[in-house]
């Protein structure tokens, strides 16, 4: 299905440099002739797999490459290529609305990452140290899993009347501030991610370490700051960066809870789609993409340092 | 005494702030909205009245427009999940089995990149690719593979491509993890015991990958049902149910650009309704629109 319109893109992206694995050890017991036939068939199947892999990668990357390339479009309309240049970047940086929405996004991402990291670290350590079958631990895992599996649109519909109730009916004015709303709602879903990452990190560490610290005379506070936190640190850092990127990426929930003057970047793009897409949007998106990738690269490096396997890193970073 | 203190300050107490946050900012709002679904809307300016509780809102959600959009959402979600699975299984197998292990990490990292690119931005990429005056369309016409520009934007097919694309990494990652952890040893044992390649795949690899398939389907299906952004960017106003309104010629006027045609979005609340009706059946009662003045598009911008 995808092949027909992916075809032309393939060579342009250099996806054909997939390395074919070394010949797989031949089956010793089989006569040479049959083994040869089998090896040929095997390599045919293998190359089919390699083709499929290259096609899927091309499918995954085409739109991103298109956006990056079109961010250098000098025309007025994004999809209509006029020529190569940095005009879009210059005018994006000089566009107050774009800059303020990016700043809003970064502030909200930072705030919600801090909030989610503090709460999630406590939660993750608590869950890792819970007795088996403790009701509060099962309940907390369940509720947090529910926050991850609830469609965002449902969260958005729930949050808005709640903020109105809190801020207008009950007079709790901080939630009338757009930034506070963004931070609270984003922290709600990244909280679960941080908690689960920290729990996974703590779960593999022997509880005896903390008991040894207690035997050596460390009080609860020192045990926490000198033993527990350093153990959890890689998980905490990965979780914090995850929370940051999740918030930066959030569109649906943000568009429900946002207040005038506090429009985050993805919501701005969504609004811009309806008017007319200009290359500025692609330019700023390319900058944000570079930022996100840098943050995630950092997470991967941190996790790699702590000796996680490739599978483990993927699982941690995808929150699965 | 010491015992009691440690019990209070134990892990249970440590989890208190997390609990409090989850209850205050997730459970209470969710339950509140759930309870609103039994209320009614007394007049145009009051969002909800809880004086007469009934199931009428559910009846309304099960009828007419809401049901149409609900079925459209369900269809797109089911087909999208199935396509992700079909594309994802061979790809994850290739990644976990066919690639040499030193390349595996690199390619996994590469698959993560689209996953972490803002999904709106990726969708915009598709809008450029699929637009009738875009480079793909021109190339196809130029190579005489097509006589007319491609006319796929703002149709159900465009939405389907967009959602498959957007959620494919969410399918690939758990599939990869499950195939990878199942391990080479078991597959080789199966072959040593005389099973052919197909038999090994269907009787060893696939059953062992089942947890990954299940979690991949869940990870794709759930957000897909609530995704109105892809639908409104690639499908026009209401997610590509093929109503002629979406394909009015105004969208194809080049001076408005691919994303032009503001007229296709007459009502800012529309996509939200679709999502509310589609995502959870009756999670938000149809006639109650929280925070009416602000559409998801952020009016403050203009």
Coordinates of C-alpha atoms in Angstrom, one line a residue, chain A residues 67 249 251 265-271 273, chain B residues 117-125 166 229-230 233:
Chain A
X67 CA 9.2 19.7 6.8
X249 CA 4.7 18.0 22.2
X251 CA -1.4 19.7 21.5
X265 CA 3.6 26.4 20.3
X266 CA 1.7 23.2 19.1
X267 CA -1.6 25.0 19.6
X268 CA -0.3 27.9 17.6
X269 CA 0.6 25.6 14.7
X270 CA -2.8 23.9 14.9
X271 CA -4.5 27.3 14.7
X273 CA -3.1 25.3 9.8
Chain B
X117 CA 8.7 14.7 16.5
X118 CA 5.7 16.8 17.3
X119 CA 2.9 14.9 15.6
X120 CA 1.3 18.0 14.3
X121 CA 4.5 18.8 12.5
X122 CA 4.6 15.3 11.0
X123 CA 1.0 15.7 9.9
X124 CA 1.9 19.0 8.2
X125 CA 4.6 17.1 6.4
X166 CA 1.5 8.9 13.4
X229 CA -5.8 16.8 15.2
X230 CA -4.8 14.5 12.4
X233 CA -5.5 18.7 9.3

